[in-house]
XYZ file of C-alpha atoms in Angstrom:
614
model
C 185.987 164.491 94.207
C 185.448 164.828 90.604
C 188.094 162.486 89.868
C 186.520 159.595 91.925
C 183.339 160.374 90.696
C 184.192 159.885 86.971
C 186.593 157.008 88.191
C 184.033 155.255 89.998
C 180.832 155.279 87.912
C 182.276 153.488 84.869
C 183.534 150.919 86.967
C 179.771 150.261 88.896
C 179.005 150.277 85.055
C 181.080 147.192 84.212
C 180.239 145.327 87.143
C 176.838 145.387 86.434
C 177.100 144.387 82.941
C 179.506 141.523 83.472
C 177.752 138.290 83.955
C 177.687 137.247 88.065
C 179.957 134.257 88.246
C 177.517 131.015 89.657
C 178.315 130.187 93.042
C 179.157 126.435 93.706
C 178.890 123.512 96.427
C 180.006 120.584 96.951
C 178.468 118.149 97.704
C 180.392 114.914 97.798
C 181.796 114.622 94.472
C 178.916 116.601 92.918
C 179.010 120.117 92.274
C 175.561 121.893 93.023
C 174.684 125.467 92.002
C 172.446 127.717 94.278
C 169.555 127.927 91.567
C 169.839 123.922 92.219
C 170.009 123.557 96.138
C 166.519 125.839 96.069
C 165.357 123.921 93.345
C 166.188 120.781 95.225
C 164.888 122.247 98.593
C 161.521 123.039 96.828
C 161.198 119.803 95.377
C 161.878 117.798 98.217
C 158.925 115.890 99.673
C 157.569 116.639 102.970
C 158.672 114.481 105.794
C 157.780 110.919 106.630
C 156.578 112.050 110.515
C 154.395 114.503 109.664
C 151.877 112.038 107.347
C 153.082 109.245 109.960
C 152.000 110.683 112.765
C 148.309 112.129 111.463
C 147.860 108.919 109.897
C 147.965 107.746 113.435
C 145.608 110.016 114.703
C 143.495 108.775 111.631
C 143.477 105.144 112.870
C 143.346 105.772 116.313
C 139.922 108.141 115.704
C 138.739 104.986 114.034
C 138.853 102.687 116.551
C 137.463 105.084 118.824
C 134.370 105.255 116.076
C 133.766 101.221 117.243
C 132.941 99.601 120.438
C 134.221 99.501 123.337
C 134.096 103.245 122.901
C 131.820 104.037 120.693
C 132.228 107.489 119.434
C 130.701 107.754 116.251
C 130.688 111.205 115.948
C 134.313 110.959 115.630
C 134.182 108.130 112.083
C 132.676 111.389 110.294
C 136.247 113.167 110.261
C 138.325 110.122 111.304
C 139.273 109.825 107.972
C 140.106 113.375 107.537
C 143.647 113.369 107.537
C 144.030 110.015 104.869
C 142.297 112.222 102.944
C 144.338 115.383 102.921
C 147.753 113.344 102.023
C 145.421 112.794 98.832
C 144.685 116.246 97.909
C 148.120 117.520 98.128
C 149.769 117.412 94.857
C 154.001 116.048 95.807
C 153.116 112.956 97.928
C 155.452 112.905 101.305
C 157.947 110.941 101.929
C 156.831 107.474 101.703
C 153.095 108.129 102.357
C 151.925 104.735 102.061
C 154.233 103.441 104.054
C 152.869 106.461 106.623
C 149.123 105.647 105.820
C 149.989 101.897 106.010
C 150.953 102.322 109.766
C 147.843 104.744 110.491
C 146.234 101.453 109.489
C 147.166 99.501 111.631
C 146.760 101.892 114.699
C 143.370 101.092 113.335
C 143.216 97.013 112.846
C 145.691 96.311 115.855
C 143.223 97.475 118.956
C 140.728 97.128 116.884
C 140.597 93.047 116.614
C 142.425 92.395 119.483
C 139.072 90.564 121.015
C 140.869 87.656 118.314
C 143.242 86.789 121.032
C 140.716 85.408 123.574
C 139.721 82.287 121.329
C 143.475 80.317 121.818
C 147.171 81.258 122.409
C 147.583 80.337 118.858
C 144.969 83.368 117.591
C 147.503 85.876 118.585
C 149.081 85.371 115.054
C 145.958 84.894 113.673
C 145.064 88.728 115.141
C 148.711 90.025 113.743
C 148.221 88.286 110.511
C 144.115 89.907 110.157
C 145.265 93.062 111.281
C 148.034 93.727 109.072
C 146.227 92.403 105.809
C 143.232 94.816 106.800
C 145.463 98.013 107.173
C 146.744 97.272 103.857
C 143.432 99.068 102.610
C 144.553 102.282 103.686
C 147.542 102.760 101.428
C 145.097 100.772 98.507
C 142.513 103.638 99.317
C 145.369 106.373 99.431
C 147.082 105.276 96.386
C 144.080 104.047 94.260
C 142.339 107.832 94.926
C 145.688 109.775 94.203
C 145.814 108.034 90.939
C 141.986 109.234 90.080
C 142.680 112.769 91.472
C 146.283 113.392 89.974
C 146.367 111.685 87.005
C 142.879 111.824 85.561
C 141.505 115.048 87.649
C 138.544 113.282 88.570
C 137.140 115.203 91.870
C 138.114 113.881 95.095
C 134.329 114.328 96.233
C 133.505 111.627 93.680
C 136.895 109.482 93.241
C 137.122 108.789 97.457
C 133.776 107.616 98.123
C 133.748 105.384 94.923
C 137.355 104.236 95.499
C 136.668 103.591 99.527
C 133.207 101.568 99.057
C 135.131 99.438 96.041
C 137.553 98.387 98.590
C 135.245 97.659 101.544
C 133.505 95.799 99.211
C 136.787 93.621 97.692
C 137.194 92.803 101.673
C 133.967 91.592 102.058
C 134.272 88.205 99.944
C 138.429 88.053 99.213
C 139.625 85.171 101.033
C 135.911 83.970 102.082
C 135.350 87.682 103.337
C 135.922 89.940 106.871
C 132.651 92.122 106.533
C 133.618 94.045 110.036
C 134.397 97.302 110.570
C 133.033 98.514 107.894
C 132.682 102.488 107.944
C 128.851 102.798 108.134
C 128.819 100.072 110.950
C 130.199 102.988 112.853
C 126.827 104.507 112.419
C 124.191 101.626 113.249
C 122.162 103.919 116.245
C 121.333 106.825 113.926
C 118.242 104.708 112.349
C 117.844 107.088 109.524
C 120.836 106.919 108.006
C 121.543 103.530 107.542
C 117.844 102.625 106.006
C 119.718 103.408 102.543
C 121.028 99.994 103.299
C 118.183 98.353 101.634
C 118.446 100.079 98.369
C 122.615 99.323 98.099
C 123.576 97.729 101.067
C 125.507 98.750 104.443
C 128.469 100.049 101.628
C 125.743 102.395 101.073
C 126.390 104.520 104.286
C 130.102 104.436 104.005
C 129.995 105.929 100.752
C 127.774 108.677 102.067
C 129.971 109.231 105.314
C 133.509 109.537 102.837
C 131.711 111.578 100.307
C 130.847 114.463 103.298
C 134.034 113.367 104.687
C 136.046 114.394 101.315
C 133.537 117.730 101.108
C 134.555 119.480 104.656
C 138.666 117.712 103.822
C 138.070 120.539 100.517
C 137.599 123.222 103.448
C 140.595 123.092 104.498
C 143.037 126.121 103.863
C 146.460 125.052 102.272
C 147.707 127.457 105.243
C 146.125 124.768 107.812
C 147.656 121.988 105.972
C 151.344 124.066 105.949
C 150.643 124.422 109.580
C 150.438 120.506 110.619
C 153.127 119.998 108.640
C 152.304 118.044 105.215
C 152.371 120.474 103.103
C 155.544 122.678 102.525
C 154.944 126.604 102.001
C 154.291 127.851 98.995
C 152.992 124.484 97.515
C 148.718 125.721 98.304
C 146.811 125.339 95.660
C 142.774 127.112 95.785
C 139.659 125.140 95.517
C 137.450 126.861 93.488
C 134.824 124.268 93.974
C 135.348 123.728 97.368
C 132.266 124.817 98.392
C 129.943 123.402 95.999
C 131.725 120.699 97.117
C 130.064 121.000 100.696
C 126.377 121.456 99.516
C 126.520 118.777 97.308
C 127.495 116.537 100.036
C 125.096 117.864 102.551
C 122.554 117.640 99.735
C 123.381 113.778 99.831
C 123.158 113.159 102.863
C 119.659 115.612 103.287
C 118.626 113.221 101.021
C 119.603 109.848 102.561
C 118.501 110.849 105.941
C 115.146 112.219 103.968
C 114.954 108.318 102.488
C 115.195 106.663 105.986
C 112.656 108.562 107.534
C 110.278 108.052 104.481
C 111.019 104.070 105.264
C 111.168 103.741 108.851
C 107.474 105.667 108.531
C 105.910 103.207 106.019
C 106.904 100.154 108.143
C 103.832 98.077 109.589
C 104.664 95.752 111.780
C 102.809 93.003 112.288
C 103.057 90.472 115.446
C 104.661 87.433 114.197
C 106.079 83.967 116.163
C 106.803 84.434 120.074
C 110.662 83.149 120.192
C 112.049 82.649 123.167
C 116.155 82.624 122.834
C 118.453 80.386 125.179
C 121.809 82.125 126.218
C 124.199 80.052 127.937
C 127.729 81.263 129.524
C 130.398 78.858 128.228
C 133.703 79.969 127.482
C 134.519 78.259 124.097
C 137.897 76.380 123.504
C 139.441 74.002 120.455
C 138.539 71.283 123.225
C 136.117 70.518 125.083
C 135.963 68.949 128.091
C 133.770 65.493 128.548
C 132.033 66.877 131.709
C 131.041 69.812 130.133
C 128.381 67.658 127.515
C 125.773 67.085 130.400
C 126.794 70.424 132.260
C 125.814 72.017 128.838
C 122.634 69.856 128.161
C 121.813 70.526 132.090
C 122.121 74.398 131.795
C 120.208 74.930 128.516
C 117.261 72.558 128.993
C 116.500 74.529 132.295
C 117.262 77.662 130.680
C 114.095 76.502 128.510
C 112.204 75.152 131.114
C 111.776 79.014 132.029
C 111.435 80.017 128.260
C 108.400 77.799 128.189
C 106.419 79.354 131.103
C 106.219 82.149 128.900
C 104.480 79.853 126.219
C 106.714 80.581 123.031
C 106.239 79.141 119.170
C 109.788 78.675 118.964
C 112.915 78.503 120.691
C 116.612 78.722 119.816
C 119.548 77.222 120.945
C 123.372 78.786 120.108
C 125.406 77.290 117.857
C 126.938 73.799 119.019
C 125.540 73.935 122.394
C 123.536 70.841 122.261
C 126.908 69.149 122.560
C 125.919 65.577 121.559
C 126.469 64.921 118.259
C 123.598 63.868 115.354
C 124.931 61.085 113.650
C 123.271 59.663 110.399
C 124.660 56.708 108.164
C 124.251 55.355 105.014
C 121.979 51.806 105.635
C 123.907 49.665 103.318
C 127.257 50.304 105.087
C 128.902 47.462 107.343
C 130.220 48.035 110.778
C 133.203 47.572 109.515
C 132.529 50.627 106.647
C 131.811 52.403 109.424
C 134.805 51.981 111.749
C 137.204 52.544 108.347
C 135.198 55.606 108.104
C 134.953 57.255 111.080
C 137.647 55.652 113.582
C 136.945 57.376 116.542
C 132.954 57.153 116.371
C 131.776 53.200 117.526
C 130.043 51.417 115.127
C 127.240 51.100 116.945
C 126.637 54.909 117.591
C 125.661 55.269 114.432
C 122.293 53.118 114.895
C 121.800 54.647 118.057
C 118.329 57.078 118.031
C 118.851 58.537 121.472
C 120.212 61.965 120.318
C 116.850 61.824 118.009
C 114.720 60.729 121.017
C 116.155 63.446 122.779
C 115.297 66.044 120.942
C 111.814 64.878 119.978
C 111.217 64.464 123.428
C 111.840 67.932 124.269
C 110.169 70.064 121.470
C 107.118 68.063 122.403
C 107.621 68.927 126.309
C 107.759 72.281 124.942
C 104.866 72.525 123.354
C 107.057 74.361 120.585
C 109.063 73.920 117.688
C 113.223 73.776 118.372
C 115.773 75.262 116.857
C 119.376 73.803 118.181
C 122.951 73.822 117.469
C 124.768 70.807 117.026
C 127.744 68.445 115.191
C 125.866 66.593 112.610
C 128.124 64.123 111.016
C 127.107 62.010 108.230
C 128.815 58.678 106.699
C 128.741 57.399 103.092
C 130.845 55.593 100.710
C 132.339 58.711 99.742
C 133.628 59.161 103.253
C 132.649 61.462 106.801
C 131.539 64.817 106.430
C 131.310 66.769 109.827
C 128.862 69.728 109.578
C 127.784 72.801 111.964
C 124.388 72.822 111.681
C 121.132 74.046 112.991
C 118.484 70.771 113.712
C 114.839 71.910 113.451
C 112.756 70.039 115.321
C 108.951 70.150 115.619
C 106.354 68.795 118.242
C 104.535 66.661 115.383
C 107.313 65.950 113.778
C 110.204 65.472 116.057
C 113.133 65.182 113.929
C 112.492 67.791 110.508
C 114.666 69.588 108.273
C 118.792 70.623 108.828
C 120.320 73.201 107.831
C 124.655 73.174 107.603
C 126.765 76.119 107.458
C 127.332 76.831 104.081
C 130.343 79.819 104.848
C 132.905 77.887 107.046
C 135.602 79.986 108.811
C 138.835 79.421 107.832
C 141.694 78.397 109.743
C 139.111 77.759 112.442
C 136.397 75.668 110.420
C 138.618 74.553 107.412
C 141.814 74.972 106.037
C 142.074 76.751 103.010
C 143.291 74.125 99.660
C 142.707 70.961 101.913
C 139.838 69.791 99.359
C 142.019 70.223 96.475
C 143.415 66.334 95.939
C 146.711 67.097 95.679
C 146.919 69.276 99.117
C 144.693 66.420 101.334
C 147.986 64.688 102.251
C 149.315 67.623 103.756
C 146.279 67.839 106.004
C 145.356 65.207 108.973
C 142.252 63.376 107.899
C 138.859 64.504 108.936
C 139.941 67.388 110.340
C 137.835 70.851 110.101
C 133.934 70.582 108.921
C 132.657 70.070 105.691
C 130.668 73.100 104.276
C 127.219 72.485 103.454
C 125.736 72.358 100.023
C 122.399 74.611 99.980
C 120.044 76.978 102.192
C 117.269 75.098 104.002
C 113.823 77.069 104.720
C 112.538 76.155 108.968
C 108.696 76.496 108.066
C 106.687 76.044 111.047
C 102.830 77.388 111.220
C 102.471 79.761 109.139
C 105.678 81.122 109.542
C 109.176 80.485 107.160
C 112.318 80.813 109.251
C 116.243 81.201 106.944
C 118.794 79.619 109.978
C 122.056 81.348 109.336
C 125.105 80.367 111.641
C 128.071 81.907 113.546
C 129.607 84.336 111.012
C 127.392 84.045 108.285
C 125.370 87.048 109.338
C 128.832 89.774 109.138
C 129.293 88.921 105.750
C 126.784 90.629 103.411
C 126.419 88.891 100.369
C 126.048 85.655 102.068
C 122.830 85.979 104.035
C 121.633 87.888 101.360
C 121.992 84.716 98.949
C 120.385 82.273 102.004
C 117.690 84.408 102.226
C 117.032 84.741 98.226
C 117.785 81.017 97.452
C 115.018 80.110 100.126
C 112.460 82.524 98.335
C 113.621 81.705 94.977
C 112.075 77.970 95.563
C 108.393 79.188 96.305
C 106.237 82.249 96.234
C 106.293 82.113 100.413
C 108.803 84.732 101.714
C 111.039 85.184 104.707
C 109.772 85.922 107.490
C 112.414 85.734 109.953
C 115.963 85.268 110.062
C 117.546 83.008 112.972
C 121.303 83.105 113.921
C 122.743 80.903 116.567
C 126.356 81.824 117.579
C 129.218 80.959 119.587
C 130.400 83.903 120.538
C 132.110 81.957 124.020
C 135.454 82.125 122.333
C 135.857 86.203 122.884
C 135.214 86.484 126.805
C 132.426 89.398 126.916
C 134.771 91.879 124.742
C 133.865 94.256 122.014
C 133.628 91.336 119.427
C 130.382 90.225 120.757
C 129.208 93.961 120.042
C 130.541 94.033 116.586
C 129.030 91.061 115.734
C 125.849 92.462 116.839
C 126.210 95.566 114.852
C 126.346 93.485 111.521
C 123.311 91.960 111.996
C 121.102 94.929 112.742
C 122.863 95.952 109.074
C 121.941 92.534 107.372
C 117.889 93.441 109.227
C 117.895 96.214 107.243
C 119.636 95.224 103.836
C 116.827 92.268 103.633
C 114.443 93.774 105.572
C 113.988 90.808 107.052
C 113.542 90.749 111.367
C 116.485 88.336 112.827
C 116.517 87.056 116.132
C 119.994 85.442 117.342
C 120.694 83.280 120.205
C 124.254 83.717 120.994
C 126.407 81.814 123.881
C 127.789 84.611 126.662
C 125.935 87.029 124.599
C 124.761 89.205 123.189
C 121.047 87.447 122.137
C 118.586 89.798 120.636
C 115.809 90.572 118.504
C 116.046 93.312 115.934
C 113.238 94.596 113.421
C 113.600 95.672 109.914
C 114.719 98.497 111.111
C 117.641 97.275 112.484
C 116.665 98.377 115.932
C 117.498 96.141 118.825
C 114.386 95.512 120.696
C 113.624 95.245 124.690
C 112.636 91.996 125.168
C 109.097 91.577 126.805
C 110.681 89.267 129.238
C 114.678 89.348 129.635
C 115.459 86.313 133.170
C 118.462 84.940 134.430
C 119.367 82.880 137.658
C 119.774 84.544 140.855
C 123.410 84.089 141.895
C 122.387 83.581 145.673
C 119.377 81.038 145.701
C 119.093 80.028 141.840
C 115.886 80.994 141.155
C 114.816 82.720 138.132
C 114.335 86.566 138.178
C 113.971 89.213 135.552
C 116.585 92.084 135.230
C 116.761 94.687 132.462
C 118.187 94.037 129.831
C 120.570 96.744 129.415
C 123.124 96.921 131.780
C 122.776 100.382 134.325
C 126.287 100.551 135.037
C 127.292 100.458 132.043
C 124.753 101.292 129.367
C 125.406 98.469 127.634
C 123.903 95.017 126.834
C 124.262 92.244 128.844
C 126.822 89.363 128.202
C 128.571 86.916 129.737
C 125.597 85.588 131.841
C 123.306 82.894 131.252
C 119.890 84.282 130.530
C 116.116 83.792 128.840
C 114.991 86.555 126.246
C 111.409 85.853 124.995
C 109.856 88.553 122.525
C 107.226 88.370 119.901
C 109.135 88.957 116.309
C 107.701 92.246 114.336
C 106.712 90.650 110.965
C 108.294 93.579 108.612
C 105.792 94.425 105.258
C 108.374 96.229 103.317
C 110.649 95.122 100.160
C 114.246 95.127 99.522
C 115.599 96.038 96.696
C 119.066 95.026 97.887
C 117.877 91.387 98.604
C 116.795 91.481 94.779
C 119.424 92.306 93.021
C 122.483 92.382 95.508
C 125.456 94.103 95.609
C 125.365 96.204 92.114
C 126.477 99.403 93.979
C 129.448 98.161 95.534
C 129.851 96.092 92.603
C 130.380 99.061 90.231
C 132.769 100.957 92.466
C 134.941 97.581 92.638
C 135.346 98.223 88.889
C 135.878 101.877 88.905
C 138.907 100.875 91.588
C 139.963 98.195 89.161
C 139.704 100.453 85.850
C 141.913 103.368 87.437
C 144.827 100.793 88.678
C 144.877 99.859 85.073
C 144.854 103.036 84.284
C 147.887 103.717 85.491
C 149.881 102.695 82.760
C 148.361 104.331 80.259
C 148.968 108.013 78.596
C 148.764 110.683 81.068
C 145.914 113.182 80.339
C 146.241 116.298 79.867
C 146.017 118.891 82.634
C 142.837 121.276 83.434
C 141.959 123.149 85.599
C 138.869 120.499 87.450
C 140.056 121.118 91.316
C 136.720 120.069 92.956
């Protein structure tokens, strides 16, 4: 025993000294070592399903957030995950390709209302829907940069880096200012009164900064345990908390604001308007025995309006379907018919469309606001217009307003004013955008007309309302809208649509009343509240007569569309200032930059690391 004792220690001894030969692989041609292959394993990003498939949930949450559903509870942590594949430091496996496709679960059901206009808006709906998800990997990417790179905290860099972005979308390539996150929000009053101080961005930022404050208060274990990020890889928070009260201190705040200004409002009774809703599915043609069926349904429509003795009533967009032609004197007949080939000569000296309308505001015994194709010839050629006619019972015939923000592809095509793109174009085809903002002054009231679209984009009925004010020391007192909302068959676009303007209400604090074909028509105060109408009639389908019905649907809780219908309601005149409609969109503005200054930043020196985890 001795002798393998004294045989066998020396030679543990030399084992142990000796130097462990490295164990290799192969792989292929390439020869890994074990310290490699766990080197590699821990360095490999997580996999592409696991941010794929919670970006999903991410869009999908969204759309729920919007009508038809309308679950906004769910928008405050819809976001959530998007979020989380920014705080984790090793980005999956192609993450924005991941986030891209959350997106779209997102834009996809989201606009598919697009589809109802034509056959031919089903690319249109692809085409929206995939440029709009592209701001998820923007947001994703844009904020990673800010948080990795610089170490700015993700409760400041995703807010700022979110509203930049909404706000980009808002006028880049003329502007889609829908679905933006705060729209989510419109029936809690108090929180989107902010909107007057920096616009409806104003609640989104507030939403993604809480949003990025309870996405901090989440354990890396959690995160390890849905699968984007790999064990080991948790980093603490330190300031995670903070983190939370500061956001709830925000948002104490904001909600602290709206009350203040939904208590200091005084309304004041201002013009009765009664608003004309016909039910006409809209199309790229339409058909000629439609004209008087149209003319026929909306001048009885205001016969009933005018029991009810209102100062002024409002026609949708285009639904007065005879056109308002108006030509320059000194040009000939045959001017006219190299002008305008399909319009007769002698239309243009023809008053009756004039008549018409003079005839009727002074039936009335109130001033008209109606929808029509103006089109107007001059040496330099036709221009076609949307416009809103005002017409007055002294007066007849007053001032016109024409859409200034055309819709394009629909309206216009984009390049076919620049000279050398005309040819490409068929002549005279789209409508020419108008030139300034008109002011409807009737009594002692001033009306700014804005049409179809104009009210979802921010910045644009901001600048109606503050060119019209800018010209005289007489404010706004109420904004009209007239749409055609015929072309999207009662879905949730005529909701959306709706939602926007209660925001623009707000922003200008301003009250807006909107007649809209199939729905949904509506006053809304400064608060952006959607009022009961004092009287709210249709036809009865059985023996035609007029009857009232609520205006709310029971079945369904929501508000009535697709239906041909009378809403009369005395405007609340709103007291208050804006100091949005002063000075615009500086807010937004400024995180636009910030967006812009960190994708620069990109390429330049890395800075150095410290310990900032917020």
């Amino acid at each position: 025993m001795d002798d393998v004792n004294t045989m066998t220690a020396p030679e543990t001894q030399t084992l142990q000294s000796q130097p462990v030969p490295t164990e290799k692989r192969k792989r292929g041609r390439v020869e890994l070592s074990v310290q490699q292959i766990i080197e590699k394993a821990e360095n490999e990003p997580v996999k592409f399903r696991y941010a794929a498939i919670w970006s999903a949930c991410a869009g999908l949450m969204l759309w729920a957030s919007y009508p038809p559903l309308s679950w906004s509870p769910l928008a405050w942590i819809a976001i959530l995950p998007w979020l989380l594949l920014i705080r984790i430091k090793q980005p999956t496996r192609r993450m924005l390709l991941a986030s891209y496709f959350g997106g779209l679960c997102f834009t996809i059901p989201a606009l598919q209302w697009m589809r109802y206009g034509d056959p031919l808006m089903y690319i249109g709906w692809m085409a929206l829907a995939f440029y709009i998800a592209a701001y998820v990997p923007a947001f994703i990417g844009i904020t990673r940069i800010a948080v990795h790179r610089w170490k700015f905290p993700l409760l400041v860099a995703a807010p700022v880096v979110w509203t930049g972005l909404e706000y980009l979308r808002g006028f880049l390539f003329t502007g889609f200012g829908w679905y933006y996150l705060g729209h989510s929000q419109v029936q809690w009053l108090e929180l989107i009164q902010i909107s007057d101080l920096v616009g409806a961005y104003g609640v989104s930022f507030v939403m993604v900064l809480f949003t990025s404050a309870v996405a901090l208060q989440i354990p890396a274990s959690w995160m390890q345990r849905i699968g984007i990020l790999k064990p080991g890889e948790g980093q603490t928070e330190p300031r995670a908390l903070r983190s939370l009260l500061i956001a709830t201190a925000v948002l104490g705040t904001t909600l602290g604001y709206g009350y203040y200004r939904c208590s200091v409002a005084d309304f004041q009774p201002g013009p009765r308007v009664a608003l004309i809703q016909g039910n006409f599915r809209a199309s790229l043609v339409v058909p000629p025995n439609e004209y008087e069926e149209s003319f026929l349904v909306h001048n009885e429509l205001t016969g009933i309006a005018v029991e009810h003795q209102p100062d002024v009533i409002v026609w949708p967009e285009g639904m007065f379907r005879y056109a308002l032609l108006e030509a320059d004197e000194n040009l000939s007949a045959a001017d006219l018919s190299q002008i305008a080939p399909n319009i007769s000569p002698g239309s243009w000296r023809n008053s009756d469309v004039n008549s018409t309308l003079a005839t009727m505001s002074e039936k009335a015994g109130a001033a008209l606001v109606i929808g029509l194709g103006a089109y107007v010839a001059s040496p330099d050629g036709l221009a076609q217009y949307n416009a809103a006619q005002f017409v007055t019972p002294e007066t007849g015939i007053d001032q016109r307003y024409d859409k200034l923000h055309r819709v394009p592809f629909g309206e216009y095509i984009p390049g076919s004013d620049y000279p050398l793109l005309s040819g490409f174009f068929p002549q005279n085809f789209g409508l020419t955008a108008g030139t300034k903002a008109v002011p409807f002054d009737y009594q002692s009231w001033r009306f700014a007309p804005v049409i179809c679209f104009e009210d979802t984009v921010p910045h644009v009925t901001r600048k109606i309302t503050h060119a019209i004010e800018s010209q005289s020391d007489k404010p706004v007192d109420v904004l009209i809208n007239l749409s055609n909302d015929g072309w999207f068959a009662g879905s949730s676009e005529h909701d959306q649509h709706l939602i926007t303007a209660q925001f623009r209400a707000v922003e200008l604090r301003k009250p807006l009343v909107r007649a809209a074909n199939m729905g949904i028509s509506s006053c809304i105060d400064g608060n952006g509240q959607v009022l009961n109408p004092e009287v709210f009639m249709t036809k009865d389908p059985v023996n035609w007569q007029p009857r009232e019905i609520s205006f709310i649907d029971p079945e369904t809780g929501t508000y009535r569309k697709k239906l041909e219908a009378v809403l009369v309601q005395t405007v609340p005149l709103d007291n208050r200032s804006s100091l949005y409609l002063m000075i615009g969109d500086w807010f937004a503005a400024m995180c636009l930059f910030a967006c812009g200054a960190l994708i620069f930043s990109r390429w330049l020196p890395k800075r150095k690391a410290v310990n900032n985890e917020a």
